[in-house]
Amino acid sequence: MARAELDVLVTWAADEGWNPGLNDADLFWDTDPAGFVAAEAGGALVGGGSIVSYDGRFGFMGFFIVAPAHRGRGLGRRLWVHRRDALLARLRPGAAIGLDGVFAMQAFYARGGFRLAGRDLRMEGVGAAATLASGLVDAREVPPAALAAYDAGRFPAPRAGLCDPALHEPGARALAAVDAGGIRGYGVARPCRTGFKIGPLFAADAGVAEDLFRGLADHAAGAPLFLDVPEDNLAAMALARRHGMREVYGCARMYLGPRPALAEHEVFGVTTFELG
């Protein structure tokens, strides 16, 4: 895929109601410029998707979209299978691939070798003004290596190439919870086509998650606010409901290969449906 083609896909995604971040194209591309596949017909772009490799240790398939006029012809199936096989070739032997797929496609992905791990639900609410809790700091003030090490325990592979740029995204707020023992959590609120989206939101416990959420929601005071919550994390679901958020969308989190061993109880909000 050429860089300009990703901008087209982001526009299509916005038209479909995906509500991408304002800076997603740059953030996604910089994470892995070789991690995008374009489908063409007659020399024109008709579809595409991501096949991002995290140092060959973990892969993620996302941003799968076909132009409406070209659906129902088998192109999507061919594109998806090509992407899966191309990503497998980019990874180390035995590395897993993850995806967040719409529920209606779950059976299709299962036939392609993916197994269900749980559901991620998009919750929508409204940002509210709040005072930052003690112990919260600007995440950009935390040593990048320390933050990357913390993140690595809550994501299947190290991804410093994504974490650091996300912290410095224009219009975003990034907060970390820090005490004498080190990092206890962090999160990012980034501007989207509509409102703001929080992701990731990682926290040692529900109290830390609450402090981070309030501090990030303050950045979106009065604006629509979205959080993609792993349904199996009951504390995360309770947090969203406590703040008046409602489910508006959802995806099936599935893996091809071994399910990554993560501190899943500390994942209160996934980073993105497109990159994991």
mmCIF file of C-alpha atoms in Angstrom:
data_model
loop_
_atom_site.group_PDB
_atom_site.id
_atom_site.type_symbol
_atom_site.label_atom_id
_atom_site.label_comp_id
_atom_site.label_asym_id
_atom_site.label_seq_id
_atom_site.Cartn_x
_atom_site.Cartn_y
_atom_site.Cartn_z
ATOM 1 C CA MET A 1 0.000 0.000 0.000
ATOM 2 C CA ALA A 2 1.155 3.522 -0.752
ATOM 3 C CA ARG A 3 0.931 6.071 2.048
ATOM 4 C CA ALA A 4 -1.754 8.116 0.260
ATOM 5 C CA GLU A 5 -3.914 5.011 -0.088
ATOM 6 C CA LEU A 6 -4.104 4.669 3.678
ATOM 7 C CA ASP A 7 -5.682 8.120 3.844
ATOM 8 C CA VAL A 8 -8.376 6.859 1.467
ATOM 9 C CA LEU A 9 -9.043 3.836 3.705
ATOM 10 C CA VAL A 10 -9.291 6.073 6.768
ATOM 11 C CA THR A 11 -11.897 8.180 4.952
ATOM 12 C CA TRP A 12 -13.861 5.057 4.023
ATOM 13 C CA ALA A 13 -13.671 3.919 7.643
ATOM 14 C CA ALA A 14 -15.033 7.281 8.805
ATOM 15 C CA ASP A 15 -17.903 6.955 6.337
ATOM 16 C CA GLU A 16 -18.673 3.526 7.830
ATOM 17 C CA GLY A 17 -18.898 5.037 11.329
ATOM 18 C CA TRP A 18 -15.599 3.637 12.657
ATOM 19 C CA ASN A 19 -14.682 7.085 14.023
ATOM 20 C CA PRO A 20 -10.914 6.911 13.410
ATOM 21 C CA GLY A 21 -8.511 9.167 15.257
ATOM 22 C CA LEU A 22 -7.512 12.388 13.523
ATOM 23 C CA ASN A 23 -3.890 11.265 13.421
ATOM 24 C CA ASP A 24 -4.454 7.525 12.981
ATOM 25 C CA ALA A 25 -3.066 7.328 9.448
ATOM 26 C CA ASP A 26 0.310 8.752 10.490
ATOM 27 C CA LEU A 27 0.421 6.744 13.728
ATOM 28 C CA PHE A 28 -0.480 3.465 12.034
ATOM 29 C CA TRP A 29 1.846 3.950 9.081
ATOM 30 C CA ASP A 30 4.821 4.898 11.217
ATOM 31 C CA THR A 31 4.296 1.786 13.350
ATOM 32 C CA ASP A 32 4.999 -0.503 10.381
ATOM 33 C CA PRO A 33 5.081 1.018 6.863
ATOM 34 C CA ALA A 34 5.289 -2.470 5.344
ATOM 35 C CA GLY A 35 2.245 -3.600 7.295
ATOM 36 C CA PHE A 36 -0.495 -2.565 4.872
ATOM 37 C CA VAL A 37 -1.950 -4.321 1.841
ATOM 38 C CA ALA A 38 -3.964 -2.648 -0.907
ATOM 39 C CA ALA A 39 -6.438 -4.366 -3.232
ATOM 40 C CA GLU A 40 -6.842 -2.852 -6.685
ATOM 41 C CA ALA A 41 -9.219 -3.424 -9.588
ATOM 42 C CA GLY A 42 -8.542 -1.801 -12.909
ATOM 43 C CA GLY A 43 -5.738 0.169 -11.310
ATOM 44 C CA ALA A 44 -8.039 1.702 -8.700
ATOM 45 C CA LEU A 45 -7.948 1.135 -4.950
ATOM 46 C CA VAL A 46 -10.937 -0.985 -3.885
ATOM 47 C CA GLY A 47 -9.905 -2.315 -0.473
ATOM 48 C CA GLY A 48 -7.141 -2.911 2.002
ATOM 49 C CA GLY A 49 -6.078 -3.764 5.503
ATOM 50 C CA SER A 50 -3.218 -3.884 7.976
ATOM 51 C CA ILE A 51 -0.868 -6.800 8.666
ATOM 52 C CA VAL A 52 1.308 -5.201 11.310
ATOM 53 C CA SER A 53 4.257 -7.126 12.709
ATOM 54 C CA TYR A 54 5.633 -6.281 16.139
ATOM 55 C CA ASP A 55 9.260 -7.280 15.690
ATOM 56 C CA GLY A 56 8.141 -10.611 14.254
ATOM 57 C CA ARG A 57 6.923 -11.701 17.699
ATOM 58 C CA PHE A 58 3.251 -10.868 17.293
ATOM 59 C CA GLY A 59 1.062 -9.817 14.404
ATOM 60 C CA PHE A 60 -2.242 -7.997 14.182
ATOM 61 C CA MET A 61 -4.725 -7.885 11.328
ATOM 62 C CA GLY A 62 -6.951 -4.822 11.257
ATOM 63 C CA PHE A 63 -8.408 -2.010 9.194
ATOM 64 C CA PHE A 64 -10.024 -4.557 6.862
ATOM 65 C CA ILE A 65 -12.318 -2.705 4.468
ATOM 66 C CA VAL A 66 -13.598 -3.060 0.913
ATOM 67 C CA ALA A 67 -15.303 -0.257 -1.011
ATOM 68 C CA PRO A 68 -19.092 -0.824 -0.929
ATOM 69 C CA ALA A 69 -19.373 -1.070 -4.712
ATOM 70 C CA HIS A 70 -16.943 -4.011 -4.746
ATOM 71 C CA ARG A 71 -18.459 -6.101 -1.957
ATOM 72 C CA GLY A 72 -20.190 -9.423 -2.526
ATOM 73 C CA ARG A 73 -17.815 -10.540 -5.281
ATOM 74 C CA GLY A 74 -15.344 -12.597 -3.285
ATOM 75 C CA LEU A 75 -12.716 -9.854 -3.238
ATOM 76 C CA GLY A 76 -12.891 -9.461 0.536
ATOM 77 C CA ARG A 77 -12.270 -13.177 1.065
ATOM 78 C CA ARG A 78 -9.257 -13.161 -1.272
ATOM 79 C CA LEU A 79 -7.867 -10.034 0.385
ATOM 80 C CA TRP A 80 -8.312 -11.442 3.893
ATOM 81 C CA VAL A 81 -6.653 -14.789 3.099
ATOM 82 C CA HIS A 82 -3.773 -13.019 1.349
ATOM 83 C CA ARG A 83 -3.276 -10.757 4.353
ATOM 84 C CA ARG A 84 -3.301 -13.660 6.809
ATOM 85 C CA ASP A 85 -0.742 -15.622 4.813
ATOM 86 C CA ALA A 86 1.442 -12.577 4.154
ATOM 87 C CA LEU A 87 1.495 -11.738 7.853
ATOM 88 C CA LEU A 88 2.379 -15.314 8.820
ATOM 89 C CA ALA A 89 5.349 -15.027 6.478
ATOM 90 C CA ARG A 90 6.467 -11.849 8.294
ATOM 91 C CA LEU A 91 6.438 -13.462 11.747
ATOM 92 C CA ARG A 92 8.719 -15.829 13.601
ATOM 93 C CA PRO A 93 7.603 -19.471 13.624
ATOM 94 C CA GLY A 94 4.893 -20.019 16.218
ATOM 95 C CA ALA A 95 4.081 -16.315 16.689
ATOM 96 C CA ALA A 96 0.402 -15.525 17.189
ATOM 97 C CA ILE A 97 -1.804 -13.199 15.174
ATOM 98 C CA GLY A 98 -4.629 -11.229 16.738
ATOM 99 C CA LEU A 99 -7.627 -9.421 15.318
ATOM 100 C CA ASP A 100 -10.753 -7.583 16.426
ATOM 101 C CA GLY A 101 -13.482 -8.585 13.988
ATOM 102 C CA VAL A 102 -17.130 -7.655 13.781
ATOM 103 C CA PHE A 103 -19.358 -10.305 15.313
ATOM 104 C CA ALA A 104 -21.019 -11.122 11.988
ATOM 105 C CA MET A 105 -17.646 -12.246 10.578
ATOM 106 C CA GLN A 106 -16.645 -14.393 13.555
ATOM 107 C CA ALA A 107 -17.509 -17.690 11.860
ATOM 108 C CA PHE A 108 -15.515 -16.705 8.775
ATOM 109 C CA TYR A 109 -12.442 -15.905 10.847
ATOM 110 C CA ALA A 110 -12.854 -19.189 12.721
ATOM 111 C CA ARG A 111 -12.753 -21.076 9.419
ATOM 112 C CA GLY A 112 -9.485 -19.244 8.767
ATOM 113 C CA GLY A 113 -7.957 -20.718 11.934
ATOM 114 C CA PHE A 114 -8.750 -18.026 14.509
ATOM 115 C CA ARG A 115 -10.180 -18.846 17.920
ATOM 116 C CA LEU A 116 -12.339 -16.595 20.046
ATOM 117 C CA ALA A 117 -10.671 -15.092 23.137
ATOM 118 C CA GLY A 118 -13.405 -12.673 24.194
ATOM 119 C CA ARG A 119 -15.292 -9.571 23.151
ATOM 120 C CA ASP A 120 -14.173 -5.939 23.123
ATOM 121 C CA LEU A 121 -17.085 -3.526 23.473
ATOM 122 C CA ARG A 122 -17.020 0.109 22.405
ATOM 123 C CA MET A 123 -18.587 2.212 25.134
ATOM 124 C CA GLU A 124 -19.705 5.794 24.526
ATOM 125 C CA GLY A 125 -20.235 8.560 27.032
ATOM 126 C CA VAL A 126 -19.427 12.224 27.544
ATOM 127 C CA GLY A 127 -16.211 13.653 28.934
ATOM 128 C CA ALA A 128 -16.440 15.464 32.258
ATOM 129 C CA ALA A 129 -14.238 18.027 33.978
ATOM 130 C CA ALA A 130 -12.192 16.614 36.833
ATOM 131 C CA THR A 131 -9.235 17.424 39.037
ATOM 132 C CA LEU A 132 -6.178 15.272 38.427
ATOM 133 C CA ALA A 133 -5.631 12.793 41.220
ATOM 134 C CA SER A 134 -2.361 12.816 43.093
ATOM 135 C CA GLY A 135 0.101 10.388 41.620
ATOM 136 C CA LEU A 136 -0.844 11.157 38.019
ATOM 137 C CA VAL A 137 1.806 12.727 35.804
ATOM 138 C CA ASP A 138 2.169 13.598 32.152
ATOM 139 C CA ALA A 139 3.188 10.264 30.612
ATOM 140 C CA ARG A 140 5.683 12.077 28.408
ATOM 141 C CA GLU A 141 7.681 12.836 31.554
ATOM 142 C CA VAL A 142 8.121 9.127 32.310
ATOM 143 C CA PRO A 143 11.343 7.584 30.916
ATOM 144 C CA PRO A 144 10.319 6.006 27.572
ATOM 145 C CA ALA A 145 12.126 2.743 28.358
ATOM 146 C CA ALA A 146 10.237 2.375 31.648
ATOM 147 C CA LEU A 147 6.876 3.033 30.013
ATOM 148 C CA ALA A 148 7.647 0.625 27.167
ATOM 149 C CA ALA A 149 8.590 -2.064 29.697
ATOM 150 C CA TYR A 150 5.312 -1.537 31.544
ATOM 151 C CA ASP A 151 3.321 -1.661 28.305
ATOM 152 C CA ALA A 152 5.023 -4.900 27.254
ATOM 153 C CA GLY A 153 3.363 -6.791 30.105
ATOM 154 C CA ARG A 154 -0.081 -5.826 28.851
ATOM 155 C CA PHE A 155 0.443 -6.322 25.128
ATOM 156 C CA PRO A 156 1.708 -9.453 23.367
ATOM 157 C CA ALA A 157 5.006 -7.878 22.229
ATOM 158 C CA PRO A 158 7.139 -4.782 22.851
ATOM 159 C CA ARG A 159 5.885 -1.826 20.830
ATOM 160 C CA ALA A 160 7.938 1.217 21.732
ATOM 161 C CA GLY A 161 7.541 2.331 18.115
ATOM 162 C CA LEU A 162 3.826 2.813 18.735
ATOM 163 C CA CYS A 163 3.763 3.900 22.388
ATOM 164 C CA ASP A 164 6.070 6.889 22.202
ATOM 165 C CA PRO A 165 4.468 8.494 19.106
ATOM 166 C CA ALA A 166 1.003 7.960 20.610
ATOM 167 C CA LEU A 167 2.022 9.952 23.693
ATOM 168 C CA HIS A 168 3.039 12.894 21.530
ATOM 169 C CA GLU A 169 0.060 12.812 19.189
ATOM 170 C CA PRO A 170 -1.272 16.343 18.507
ATOM 171 C CA GLY A 171 -4.309 17.143 20.598
ATOM 172 C CA ALA A 172 -3.914 14.102 22.850
ATOM 173 C CA ARG A 173 -3.483 13.824 26.607
ATOM 174 C CA ALA A 174 -1.322 11.032 28.037
ATOM 175 C CA LEU A 175 -1.239 10.309 31.755
ATOM 176 C CA ALA A 176 0.678 7.816 33.876
ATOM 177 C CA ALA A 177 0.063 6.715 37.455
ATOM 178 C CA VAL A 178 3.352 6.539 39.317
ATOM 179 C CA ASP A 179 4.285 5.779 42.912
ATOM 180 C CA ALA A 180 7.438 4.768 44.785
ATOM 181 C CA GLY A 181 7.171 1.287 43.317
ATOM 182 C CA GLY A 182 7.105 2.503 39.735
ATOM 183 C CA ILE A 183 4.433 2.752 37.047
ATOM 184 C CA ARG A 184 0.956 1.655 38.105
ATOM 185 C CA GLY A 185 -0.863 2.426 34.862
ATOM 186 C CA TYR A 186 -1.151 4.768 31.916
ATOM 187 C CA GLY A 187 -3.625 5.896 29.289
ATOM 188 C CA VAL A 188 -4.049 8.147 26.276
ATOM 189 C CA ALA A 189 -7.049 10.224 25.153
ATOM 190 C CA ARG A 190 -6.747 11.090 21.480
ATOM 191 C CA PRO A 191 -8.943 13.261 19.232
ATOM 192 C CA CYS A 192 -11.182 11.456 16.722
ATOM 193 C CA ARG A 193 -13.517 12.495 13.914
ATOM 194 C CA THR A 194 -16.157 12.607 16.649
ATOM 195 C CA GLY A 195 -15.022 13.437 20.168
ATOM 196 C CA PHE A 196 -12.165 11.565 21.846
ATOM 197 C CA LYS A 197 -11.174 7.951 22.315
ATOM 198 C CA ILE A 198 -9.282 6.603 25.324
ATOM 199 C CA GLY A 199 -6.832 3.867 24.436
ATOM 200 C CA PRO A 200 -4.891 2.274 25.839
ATOM 201 C CA LEU A 201 -6.089 2.339 29.439
ATOM 202 C CA PHE A 202 -3.890 0.018 31.498
ATOM 203 C CA ALA A 203 -4.022 0.018 35.300
ATOM 204 C CA ALA A 204 -2.900 -2.114 38.238
ATOM 205 C CA ASP A 205 -6.380 -2.028 39.787
ATOM 206 C CA ALA A 206 -9.788 -0.414 39.549
ATOM 207 C CA GLY A 207 -8.769 2.557 41.701
ATOM 208 C CA VAL A 208 -5.851 3.474 39.451
ATOM 209 C CA ALA A 209 -8.051 2.977 36.388
ATOM 210 C CA GLU A 210 -10.662 5.322 37.866
ATOM 211 C CA ASP A 211 -8.087 8.050 38.463
ATOM 212 C CA LEU A 212 -6.671 7.713 34.958
ATOM 213 C CA PHE A 213 -10.099 7.634 33.338
ATOM 214 C CA ARG A 214 -11.202 10.790 35.132
ATOM 215 C CA GLY A 215 -7.989 12.589 34.195
ATOM 216 C CA LEU A 216 -8.333 11.601 30.550
ATOM 217 C CA ALA A 217 -12.076 12.301 30.399
ATOM 218 C CA ASP A 218 -11.316 15.806 31.675
ATOM 219 C CA HIS A 219 -9.441 16.386 28.407
ATOM 220 C CA ALA A 220 -12.708 15.640 26.571
ATOM 221 C CA ALA A 221 -15.017 17.587 28.894
ATOM 222 C CA GLY A 222 -18.392 18.037 27.219
ATOM 223 C CA ALA A 223 -17.414 16.011 24.119
ATOM 224 C CA PRO A 224 -18.332 12.458 23.093
ATOM 225 C CA LEU A 225 -15.949 9.964 24.703
ATOM 226 C CA PHE A 226 -15.254 6.366 23.668
ATOM 227 C CA LEU A 227 -13.531 3.469 25.434
ATOM 228 C CA ASP A 228 -13.044 -0.027 23.947
ATOM 229 C CA VAL A 229 -13.469 -2.341 26.931
ATOM 230 C CA PRO A 230 -12.635 -6.068 27.182
ATOM 231 C CA GLU A 231 -15.966 -7.521 28.271
ATOM 232 C CA ASP A 232 -14.307 -10.162 30.463
ATOM 233 C CA ASN A 233 -12.729 -7.455 32.637
ATOM 234 C CA LEU A 234 -15.686 -6.913 34.942
ATOM 235 C CA ALA A 235 -13.984 -4.020 36.742
ATOM 236 C CA ALA A 236 -13.493 -2.259 33.395
ATOM 237 C CA MET A 237 -17.142 -2.772 32.455
ATOM 238 C CA ALA A 238 -18.171 -1.419 35.851
ATOM 239 C CA LEU A 239 -15.998 1.657 35.351
ATOM 240 C CA ALA A 240 -17.623 2.399 31.998
ATOM 241 C CA ARG A 241 -21.128 1.995 33.357
ATOM 242 C CA ARG A 242 -20.325 4.050 36.436
ATOM 243 C CA HIS A 243 -19.546 6.936 34.107
ATOM 244 C CA GLY A 244 -22.780 6.565 32.178
ATOM 245 C CA MET A 245 -21.251 4.956 29.104
ATOM 246 C CA ARG A 246 -23.324 2.696 26.866
ATOM 247 C CA GLU A 247 -22.372 -0.011 24.389
ATOM 248 C CA VAL A 248 -22.496 1.200 20.780
ATOM 249 C CA TYR A 249 -20.329 -1.324 18.924
ATOM 250 C CA GLY A 250 -18.318 -4.446 19.517
ATOM 251 C CA CYS A 251 -15.710 -6.807 18.112
ATOM 252 C CA ALA A 252 -14.643 -10.390 18.679
ATOM 253 C CA ARG A 253 -11.018 -10.604 19.836
ATOM 254 C CA MET A 254 -9.585 -13.712 18.171
ATOM 255 C CA TYR A 255 -6.145 -15.293 17.835
ATOM 256 C CA LEU A 256 -4.475 -17.541 15.321
ATOM 257 C CA GLY A 257 -1.909 -19.556 17.253
ATOM 258 C CA PRO A 258 -1.288 -19.495 21.000
ATOM 259 C CA ARG A 259 -3.274 -17.000 23.024
ATOM 260 C CA PRO A 260 -0.803 -14.444 24.432
ATOM 261 C CA ALA A 261 -0.204 -14.540 28.185
ATOM 262 C CA LEU A 262 -1.136 -11.063 29.414
ATOM 263 C CA ALA A 263 -2.122 -9.304 32.616
ATOM 264 C CA GLU A 264 -5.635 -9.093 31.172
ATOM 265 C CA HIS A 265 -7.182 -7.854 34.443
ATOM 266 C CA GLU A 266 -5.082 -4.709 33.987
ATOM 267 C CA VAL A 267 -6.399 -3.965 30.490
ATOM 268 C CA PHE A 268 -9.294 -1.553 31.063
ATOM 269 C CA GLY A 269 -9.244 -0.279 27.475
ATOM 270 C CA VAL A 270 -7.550 -1.697 24.380
ATOM 271 C CA THR A 271 -5.356 0.574 22.277
ATOM 272 C CA THR A 272 -7.190 0.299 18.940
ATOM 273 C CA PHE A 273 -9.267 -2.211 17.006
ATOM 274 C CA GLU A 274 -6.844 -1.677 14.112
ATOM 275 C CA LEU A 275 -3.438 -2.285 15.730
ATOM 276 C CA GLY A 276 -4.334 -4.137 18.928
#
